[in-house]
Coordinates of C-alpha atoms in Angstrom, one line a residue:
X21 CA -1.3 -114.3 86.6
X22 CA -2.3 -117.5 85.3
X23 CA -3.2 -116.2 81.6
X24 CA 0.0 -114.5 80.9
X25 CA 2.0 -117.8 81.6
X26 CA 1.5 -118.9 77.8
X27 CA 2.5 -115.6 77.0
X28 CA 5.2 -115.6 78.2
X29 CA 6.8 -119.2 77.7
X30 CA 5.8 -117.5 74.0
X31 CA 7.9 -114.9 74.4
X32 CA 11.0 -117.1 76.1
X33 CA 10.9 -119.7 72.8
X34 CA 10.5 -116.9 70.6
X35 CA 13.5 -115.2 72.4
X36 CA 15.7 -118.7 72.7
X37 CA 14.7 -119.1 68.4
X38 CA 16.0 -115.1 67.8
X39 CA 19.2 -116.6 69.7
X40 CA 19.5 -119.7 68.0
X41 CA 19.4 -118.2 64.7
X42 CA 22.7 -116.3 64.4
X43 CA 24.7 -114.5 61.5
X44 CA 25.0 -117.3 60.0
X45 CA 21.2 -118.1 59.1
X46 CA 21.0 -114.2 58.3
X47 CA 23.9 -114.7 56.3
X48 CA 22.2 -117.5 54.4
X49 CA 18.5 -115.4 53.8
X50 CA 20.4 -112.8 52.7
X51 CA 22.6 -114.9 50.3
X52 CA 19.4 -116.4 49.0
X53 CA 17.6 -112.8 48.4
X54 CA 21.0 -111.9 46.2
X55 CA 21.7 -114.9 44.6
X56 CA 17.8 -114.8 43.6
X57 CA 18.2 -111.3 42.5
X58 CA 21.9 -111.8 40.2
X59 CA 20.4 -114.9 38.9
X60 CA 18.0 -113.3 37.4
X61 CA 20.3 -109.9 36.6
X62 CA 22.6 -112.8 35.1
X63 CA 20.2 -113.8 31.8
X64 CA 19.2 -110.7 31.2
X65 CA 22.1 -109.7 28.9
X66 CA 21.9 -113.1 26.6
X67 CA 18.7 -113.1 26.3
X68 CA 18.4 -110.9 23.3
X69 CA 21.3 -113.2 21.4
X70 CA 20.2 -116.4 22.7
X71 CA 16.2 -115.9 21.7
X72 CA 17.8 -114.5 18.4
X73 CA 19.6 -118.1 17.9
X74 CA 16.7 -120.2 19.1
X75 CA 13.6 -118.3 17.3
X76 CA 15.2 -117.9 14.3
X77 CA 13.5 -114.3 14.7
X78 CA 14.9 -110.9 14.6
X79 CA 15.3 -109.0 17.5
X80 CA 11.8 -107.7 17.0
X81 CA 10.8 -111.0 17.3
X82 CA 12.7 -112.0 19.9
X83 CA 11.7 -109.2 22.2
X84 CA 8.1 -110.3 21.6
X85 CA 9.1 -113.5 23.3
X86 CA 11.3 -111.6 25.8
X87 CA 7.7 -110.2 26.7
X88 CA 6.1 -113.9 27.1
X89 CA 8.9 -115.0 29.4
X90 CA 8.7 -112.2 31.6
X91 CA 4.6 -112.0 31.8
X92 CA 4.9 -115.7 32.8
X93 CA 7.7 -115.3 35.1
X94 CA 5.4 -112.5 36.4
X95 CA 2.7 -114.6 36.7
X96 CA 4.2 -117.4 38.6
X97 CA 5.0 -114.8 41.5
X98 CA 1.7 -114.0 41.7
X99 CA 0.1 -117.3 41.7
X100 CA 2.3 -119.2 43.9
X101 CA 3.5 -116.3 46.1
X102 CA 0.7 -117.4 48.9
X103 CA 1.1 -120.8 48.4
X104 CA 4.8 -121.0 48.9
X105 CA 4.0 -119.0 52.0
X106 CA 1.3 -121.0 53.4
X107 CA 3.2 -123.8 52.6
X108 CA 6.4 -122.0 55.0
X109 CA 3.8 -121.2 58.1
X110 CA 2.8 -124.6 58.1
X111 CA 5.8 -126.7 57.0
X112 CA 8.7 -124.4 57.8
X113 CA 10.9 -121.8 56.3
X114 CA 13.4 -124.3 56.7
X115 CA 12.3 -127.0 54.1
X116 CA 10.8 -124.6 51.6
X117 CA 14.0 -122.6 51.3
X118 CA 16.1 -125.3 50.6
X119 CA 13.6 -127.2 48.4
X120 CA 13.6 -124.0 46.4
X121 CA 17.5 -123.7 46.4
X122 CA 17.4 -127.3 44.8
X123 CA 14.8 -126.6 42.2
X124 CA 16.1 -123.3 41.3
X125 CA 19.8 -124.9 40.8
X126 CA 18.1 -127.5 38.7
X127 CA 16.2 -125.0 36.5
X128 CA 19.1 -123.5 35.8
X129 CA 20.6 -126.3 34.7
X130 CA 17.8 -127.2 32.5
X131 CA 18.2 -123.2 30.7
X132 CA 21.8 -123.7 30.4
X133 CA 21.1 -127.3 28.2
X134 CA 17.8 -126.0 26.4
X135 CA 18.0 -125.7 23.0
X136 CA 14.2 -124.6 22.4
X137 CA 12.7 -121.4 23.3
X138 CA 9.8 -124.1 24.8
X139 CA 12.2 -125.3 27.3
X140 CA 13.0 -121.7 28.1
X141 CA 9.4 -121.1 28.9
X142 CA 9.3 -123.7 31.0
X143 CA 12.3 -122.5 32.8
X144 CA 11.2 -119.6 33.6
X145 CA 7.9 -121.2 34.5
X146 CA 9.5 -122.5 37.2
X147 CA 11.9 -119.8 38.1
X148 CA 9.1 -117.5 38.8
X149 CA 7.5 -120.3 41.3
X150 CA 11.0 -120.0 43.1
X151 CA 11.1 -116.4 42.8
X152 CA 7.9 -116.9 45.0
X153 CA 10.2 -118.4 48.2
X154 CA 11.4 -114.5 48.7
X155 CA 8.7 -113.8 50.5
X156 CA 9.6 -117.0 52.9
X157 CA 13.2 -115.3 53.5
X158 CA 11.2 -112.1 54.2
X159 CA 8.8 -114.1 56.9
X160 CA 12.1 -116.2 58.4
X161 CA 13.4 -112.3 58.9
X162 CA 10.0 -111.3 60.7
X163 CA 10.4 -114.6 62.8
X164 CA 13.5 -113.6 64.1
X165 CA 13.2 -109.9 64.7
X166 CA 11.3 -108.2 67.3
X167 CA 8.9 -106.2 65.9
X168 CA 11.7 -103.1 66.9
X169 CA 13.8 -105.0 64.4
X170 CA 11.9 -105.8 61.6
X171 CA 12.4 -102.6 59.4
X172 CA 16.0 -102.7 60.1
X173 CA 15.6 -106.5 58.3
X174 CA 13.8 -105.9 55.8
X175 CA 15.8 -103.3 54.9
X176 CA 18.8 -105.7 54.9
X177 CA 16.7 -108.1 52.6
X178 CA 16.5 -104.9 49.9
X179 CA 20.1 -104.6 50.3
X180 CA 20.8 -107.8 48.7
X181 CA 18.3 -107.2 46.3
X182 CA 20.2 -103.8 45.4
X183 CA 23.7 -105.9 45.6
X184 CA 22.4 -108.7 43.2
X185 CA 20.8 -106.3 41.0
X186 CA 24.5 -104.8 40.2
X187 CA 26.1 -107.7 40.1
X188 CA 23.5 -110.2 38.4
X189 CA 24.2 -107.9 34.6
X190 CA 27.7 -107.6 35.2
X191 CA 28.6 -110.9 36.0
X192 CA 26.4 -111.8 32.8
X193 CA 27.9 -110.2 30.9
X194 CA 31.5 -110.9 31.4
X195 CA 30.8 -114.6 31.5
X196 CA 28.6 -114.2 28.1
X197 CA 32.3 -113.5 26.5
X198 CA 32.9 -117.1 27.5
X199 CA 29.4 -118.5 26.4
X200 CA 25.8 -117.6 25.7
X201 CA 25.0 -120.6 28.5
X202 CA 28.1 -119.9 31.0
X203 CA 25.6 -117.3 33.0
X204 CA 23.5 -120.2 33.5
X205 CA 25.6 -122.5 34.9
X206 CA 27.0 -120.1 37.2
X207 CA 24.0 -119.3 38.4
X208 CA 23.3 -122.8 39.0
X209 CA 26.4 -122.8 41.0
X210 CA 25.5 -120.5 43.4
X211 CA 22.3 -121.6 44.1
X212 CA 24.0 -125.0 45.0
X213 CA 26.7 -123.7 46.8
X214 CA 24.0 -121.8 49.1
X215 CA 22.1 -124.6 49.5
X216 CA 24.6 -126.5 51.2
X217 CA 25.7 -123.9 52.9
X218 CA 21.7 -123.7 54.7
X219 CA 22.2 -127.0 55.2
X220 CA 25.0 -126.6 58.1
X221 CA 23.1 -122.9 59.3
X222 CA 19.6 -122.8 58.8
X223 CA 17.4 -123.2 62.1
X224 CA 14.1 -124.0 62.1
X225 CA 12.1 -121.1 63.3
X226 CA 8.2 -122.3 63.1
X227 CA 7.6 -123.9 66.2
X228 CA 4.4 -126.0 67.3
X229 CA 3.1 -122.8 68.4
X230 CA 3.2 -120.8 65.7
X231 CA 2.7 -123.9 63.1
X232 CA -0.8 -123.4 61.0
X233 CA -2.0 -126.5 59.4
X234 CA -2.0 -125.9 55.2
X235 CA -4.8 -125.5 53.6
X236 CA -5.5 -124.9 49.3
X237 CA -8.2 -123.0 50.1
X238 CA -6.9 -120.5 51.7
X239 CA -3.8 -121.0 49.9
X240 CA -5.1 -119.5 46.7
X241 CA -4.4 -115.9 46.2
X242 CA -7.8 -114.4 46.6
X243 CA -8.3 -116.6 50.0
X244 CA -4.9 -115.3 51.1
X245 CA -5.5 -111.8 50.0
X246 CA -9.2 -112.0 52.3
X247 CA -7.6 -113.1 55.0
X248 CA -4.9 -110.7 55.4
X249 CA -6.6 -108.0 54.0
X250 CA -9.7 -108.7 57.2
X251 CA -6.6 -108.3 60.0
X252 CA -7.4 -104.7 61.0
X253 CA -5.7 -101.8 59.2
X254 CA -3.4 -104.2 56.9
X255 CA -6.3 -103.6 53.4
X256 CA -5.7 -100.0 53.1
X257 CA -2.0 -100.6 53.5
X258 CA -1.6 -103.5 50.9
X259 CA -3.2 -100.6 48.7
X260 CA -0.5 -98.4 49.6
X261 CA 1.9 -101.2 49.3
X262 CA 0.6 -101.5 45.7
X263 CA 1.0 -98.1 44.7
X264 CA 4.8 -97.9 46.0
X265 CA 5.4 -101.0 43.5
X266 CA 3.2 -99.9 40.6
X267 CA 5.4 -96.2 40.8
X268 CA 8.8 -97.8 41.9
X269 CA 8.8 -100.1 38.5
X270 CA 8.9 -97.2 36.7
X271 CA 13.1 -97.3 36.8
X272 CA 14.0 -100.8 35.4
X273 CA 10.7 -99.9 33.1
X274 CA 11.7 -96.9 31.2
X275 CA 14.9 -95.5 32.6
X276 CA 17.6 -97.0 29.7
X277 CA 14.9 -95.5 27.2
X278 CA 14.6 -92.2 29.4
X279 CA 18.4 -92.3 29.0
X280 CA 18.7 -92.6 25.6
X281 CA 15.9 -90.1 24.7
X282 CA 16.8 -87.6 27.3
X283 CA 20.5 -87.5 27.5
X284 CA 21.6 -89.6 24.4
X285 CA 23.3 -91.9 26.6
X286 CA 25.0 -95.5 25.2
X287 CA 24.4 -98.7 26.9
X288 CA 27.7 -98.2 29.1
X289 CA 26.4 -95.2 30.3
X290 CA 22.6 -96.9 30.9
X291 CA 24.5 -99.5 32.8
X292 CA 26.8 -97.2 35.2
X293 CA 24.0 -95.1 36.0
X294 CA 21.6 -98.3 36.8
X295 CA 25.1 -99.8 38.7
X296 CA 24.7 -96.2 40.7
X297 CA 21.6 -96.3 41.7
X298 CA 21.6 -100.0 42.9
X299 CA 25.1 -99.5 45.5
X300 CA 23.0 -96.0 46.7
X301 CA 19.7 -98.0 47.2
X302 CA 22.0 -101.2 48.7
X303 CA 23.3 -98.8 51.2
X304 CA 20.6 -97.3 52.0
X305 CA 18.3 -100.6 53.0
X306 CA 21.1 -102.4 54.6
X307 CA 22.8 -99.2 56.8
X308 CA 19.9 -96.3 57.0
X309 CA 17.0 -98.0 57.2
X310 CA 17.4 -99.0 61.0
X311 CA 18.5 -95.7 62.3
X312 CA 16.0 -93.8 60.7
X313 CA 13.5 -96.1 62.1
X314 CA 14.7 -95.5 65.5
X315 CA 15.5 -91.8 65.4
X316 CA 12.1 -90.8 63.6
X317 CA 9.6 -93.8 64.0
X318 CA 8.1 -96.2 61.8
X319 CA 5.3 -94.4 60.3
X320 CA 7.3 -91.1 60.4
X321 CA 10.2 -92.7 57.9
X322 CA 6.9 -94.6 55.9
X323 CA 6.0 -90.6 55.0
X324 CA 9.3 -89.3 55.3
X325 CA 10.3 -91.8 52.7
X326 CA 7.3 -91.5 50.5
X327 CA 7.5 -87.4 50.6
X328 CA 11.3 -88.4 49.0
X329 CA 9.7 -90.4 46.2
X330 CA 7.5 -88.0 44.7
X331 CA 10.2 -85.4 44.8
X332 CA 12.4 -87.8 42.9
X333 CA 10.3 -88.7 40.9
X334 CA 9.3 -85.0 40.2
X335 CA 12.7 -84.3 39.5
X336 CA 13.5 -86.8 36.8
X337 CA 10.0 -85.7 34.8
X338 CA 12.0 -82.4 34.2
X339 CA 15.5 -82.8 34.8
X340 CA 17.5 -82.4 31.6
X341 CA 20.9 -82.1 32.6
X342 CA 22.8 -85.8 32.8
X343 CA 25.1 -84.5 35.4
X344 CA 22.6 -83.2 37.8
X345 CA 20.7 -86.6 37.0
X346 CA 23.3 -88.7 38.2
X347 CA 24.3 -86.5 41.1
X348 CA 20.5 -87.0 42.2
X349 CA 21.0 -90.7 42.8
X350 CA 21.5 -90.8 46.3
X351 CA 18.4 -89.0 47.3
X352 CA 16.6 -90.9 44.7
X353 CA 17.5 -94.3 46.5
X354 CA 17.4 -92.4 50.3
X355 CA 13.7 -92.8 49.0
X356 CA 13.7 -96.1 49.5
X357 CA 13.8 -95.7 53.0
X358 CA 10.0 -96.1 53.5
X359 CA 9.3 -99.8 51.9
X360 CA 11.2 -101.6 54.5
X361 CA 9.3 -99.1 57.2
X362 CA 6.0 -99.9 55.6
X363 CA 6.6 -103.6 55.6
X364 CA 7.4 -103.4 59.3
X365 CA 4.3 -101.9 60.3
X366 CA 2.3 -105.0 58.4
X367 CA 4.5 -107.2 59.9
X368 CA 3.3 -106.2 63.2
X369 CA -0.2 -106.1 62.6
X370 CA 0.0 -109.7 61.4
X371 CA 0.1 -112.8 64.1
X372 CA 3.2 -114.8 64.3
X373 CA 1.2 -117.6 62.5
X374 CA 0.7 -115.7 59.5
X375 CA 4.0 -114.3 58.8
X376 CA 4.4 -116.5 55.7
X377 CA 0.9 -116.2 54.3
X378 CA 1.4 -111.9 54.6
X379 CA 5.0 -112.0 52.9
X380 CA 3.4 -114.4 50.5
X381 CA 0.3 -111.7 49.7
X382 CA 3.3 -109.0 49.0
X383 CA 4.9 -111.1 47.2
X384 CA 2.2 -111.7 44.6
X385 CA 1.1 -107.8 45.0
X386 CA 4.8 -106.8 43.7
X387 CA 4.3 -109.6 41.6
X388 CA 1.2 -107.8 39.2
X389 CA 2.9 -104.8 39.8
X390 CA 6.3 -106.0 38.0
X391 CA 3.6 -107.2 35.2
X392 CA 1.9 -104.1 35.0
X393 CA 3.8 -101.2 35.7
X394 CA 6.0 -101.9 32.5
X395 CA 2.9 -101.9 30.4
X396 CA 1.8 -98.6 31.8
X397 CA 5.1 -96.5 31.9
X398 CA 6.5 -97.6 28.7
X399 CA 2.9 -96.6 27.4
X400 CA 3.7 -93.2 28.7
X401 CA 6.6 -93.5 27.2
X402 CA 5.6 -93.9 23.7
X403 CA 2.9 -91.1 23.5
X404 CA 5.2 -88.2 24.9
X405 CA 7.8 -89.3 22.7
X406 CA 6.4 -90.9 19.3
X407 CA 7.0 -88.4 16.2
X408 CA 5.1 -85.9 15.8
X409 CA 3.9 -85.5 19.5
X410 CA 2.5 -82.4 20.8
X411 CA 4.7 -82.6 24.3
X412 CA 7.5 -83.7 23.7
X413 CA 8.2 -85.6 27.2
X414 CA 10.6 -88.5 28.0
X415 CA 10.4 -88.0 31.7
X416 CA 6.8 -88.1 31.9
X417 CA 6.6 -91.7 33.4
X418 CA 8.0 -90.2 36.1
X419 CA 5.5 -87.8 36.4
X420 CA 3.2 -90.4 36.3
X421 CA 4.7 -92.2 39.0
X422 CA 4.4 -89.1 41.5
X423 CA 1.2 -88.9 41.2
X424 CA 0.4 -92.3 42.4
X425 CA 3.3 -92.0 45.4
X426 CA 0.5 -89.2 46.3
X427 CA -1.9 -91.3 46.2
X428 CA -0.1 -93.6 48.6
X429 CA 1.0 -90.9 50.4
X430 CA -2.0 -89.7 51.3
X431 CA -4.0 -93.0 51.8
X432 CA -0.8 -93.8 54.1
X433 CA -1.5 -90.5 56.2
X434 CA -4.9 -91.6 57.0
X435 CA -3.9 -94.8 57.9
X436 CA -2.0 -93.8 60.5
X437 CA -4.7 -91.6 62.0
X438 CA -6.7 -94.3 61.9
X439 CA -4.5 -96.5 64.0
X440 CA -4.1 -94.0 66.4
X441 CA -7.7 -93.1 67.0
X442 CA -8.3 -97.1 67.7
X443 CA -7.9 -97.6 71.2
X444 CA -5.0 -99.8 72.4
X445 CA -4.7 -103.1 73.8
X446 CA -3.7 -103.0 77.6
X447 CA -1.2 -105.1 78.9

């Protein structure tokens, strides 16, 4: 009797912390996960014009830096993505979110002013080490979920992902009409706005008993990767993690040029069909996710989900009709169902203490994956569709892409026979 006490003055704080933070705080993550995502969806439609004006270049040579400022943005993710997250498990969620919120608001600030294409580099320099604080949102999600809960979350986190993802380019674009630099400063805006608003809402959830003194050693990303990669059964599932990035880039990758090779499609029509897909895959994370979860279990929807992928993915290798293309959206994004299912499971293998430190390790893993998987479809891309090629195939990126979702697929199967044949902790 005497050893479960701790446990289960644990379980009561954890319970009164769940309590404490309401809708609010969830309101707040969430707004931080959308304004991250439209803030970046926001610059994406000057950056052409406005690298044009500051080069001096042509667009050729301004898509070359285009290239340099997403690699380092890229980059940044990876590097600081454990760091930011050992910093939350030892420091807080609460400090690092708001810090972030009031760097990222300056940053913006400082690209809306910059009249160099150095100071743009630096800017998003430091966006991408903000960028890194999404995985803190994810573990304040994990710390206030059961582990029942935590798909449903997640999924919830994706959602305003998908919402910001629609809006971010839209919003850009009207407010380019006013300025090249009025995206920036609305941007900035937000992020303000939403930092105050934490200000009021935001609960502390690391408590004394879950707080892990920092360390750079382990905050580095190979120490961080060892250590969550030695909790048992979490290193073949950070594989299958990767894989479900590497093939899930493939959309913002190649999909306006699939588009315009496949079905001749303008940029409106590029930008409806991308608008489509994002409200599918919002609705899908932030109403589906939780009821499949319960009505088919978490490793169920994980295979479920990933069986989806590759038939999407399939699909859009051969599919040559736009109509039937865009009528396949929302079984493309009911896809999406098994991310948030897969991040649950790892969230439940990890200890409360390392919730940060894990979100921070997917973070960087999505990270390289952003970097490479553009390298690799667009590749694809270009040799199925270059003159003079043998197979002519704009859809073979996709192809591509199903292949390594069987990959994870199957590495994901005997995962879960693997966890099932370990025996299981009594009570």
């Amino acid at each position: 009797m005497m050893t479960s006490l701790p446990r289960s003055r644990a379980d009561r704080r954890r319970a009164a912390f769940r309590r404490k933070a309401g809708r609010a705080a969830r309101i707040f993550v969430l707004l931080t996960v959308l304004i991250d995502a439209t803030g970046m969806g926001l610059i994406f439609p000057v950056m052409p014009d406005l690298l044009e004006e500051l080069t001096g270049q042509n667009l050729a040579g301004a898509a070359i830096w285009g290239g340099i400022l997403g690699t380092a943005y890229s980059a940044m993710q990876f590097l600081f993505g454990p760091i930011v997250g050992n910093l939350s498990d030892a420091y807080g969620r609460r400090p690092v979110m708001l810090t972030a919120l009031f760097v990222m608001t300056m940053d913006y600030v400082l690209l809306a002013v910059a009249h160099t294409v150095t100071l743009i580099l630096i800017g998003r320099i430091i966006g991408g080490i903000m960028a890194a604080t999404h995985a803190t949102a994810a573990a304040y999600m994990a710390d206030i979920s059961t582990p029942e809960e935590k798909g449903r979350n997640f999924g919830l986190i994706g959602a305003a992902f998908g919402v910001g993802f629609v809006l971010g380019p839209v919003l850009g674009s009207l407010a380019s009409v006013i300025d090249l630099r009025a995206p920036f400063w609305i941007a900035g805006g937000l992020a303000a706005a939403n930092m105050v608003f934490g200000w009021f809402v935001l609960p502390e959830t690391v408590t004394r008993s879950i707080r892990r003194p920092f360390s750079w050693r382990r905050a580095n990303p190979l120490a961080s990767f060892s250590a969550i990669g030695s909790l048992p059964g979490l290193l073949p599932l950070l594989a299958v993690f990767a894989l479900f990035n590497l093939a899930g880039y493939v959309y913002p990758a190649v999909w306006s040029f699939f588009g315009k090779a496949r079905f001749g499609w303008d940029p409106l029509h590029i930008g409806l069909s991308l608008a489509a897909f994002g409200v599918a895959m919002a609705f899908v994370q932030g109403v589906l996710v939780g009821p499949a979860i319960r009505r088919f279990g978490v490793w169920r929807t994980v295979i479920v989900g990933f069986a989806l992928e590759i038939v999407a993915f399939l699909f859009y290798g051969v599919v040559r009709d736009p109509v039937a293309a865009l009528l396949f959206t929302p079984l493309a994004a009911i896809a999406g169902l098994g991310g948030p299912a897969l991040q649950q499971i790892m969230s439940n293998i990890a200890r409360d203490d390392q919730q940060g430190e894990l979100q921070g390790v997917l973070g960087s893993v999505a990270a390289v994956a952003m970097g490479i998987s553009p390298l690799i479809m667009t590749t694809i891309f270009a040799v199925f569709t270059r003159e003079n090629t043998p197979i002519y195939a704009p859809g073979m990126p996709f192809i591509a892409a199903a292949v390594m979702m069987m990959v994870a697929l199957a590495i994901a199967l005997w995962a879960q026979r693997r966890q099932r044949a370990q025996p299981q902790p009594g009570p």
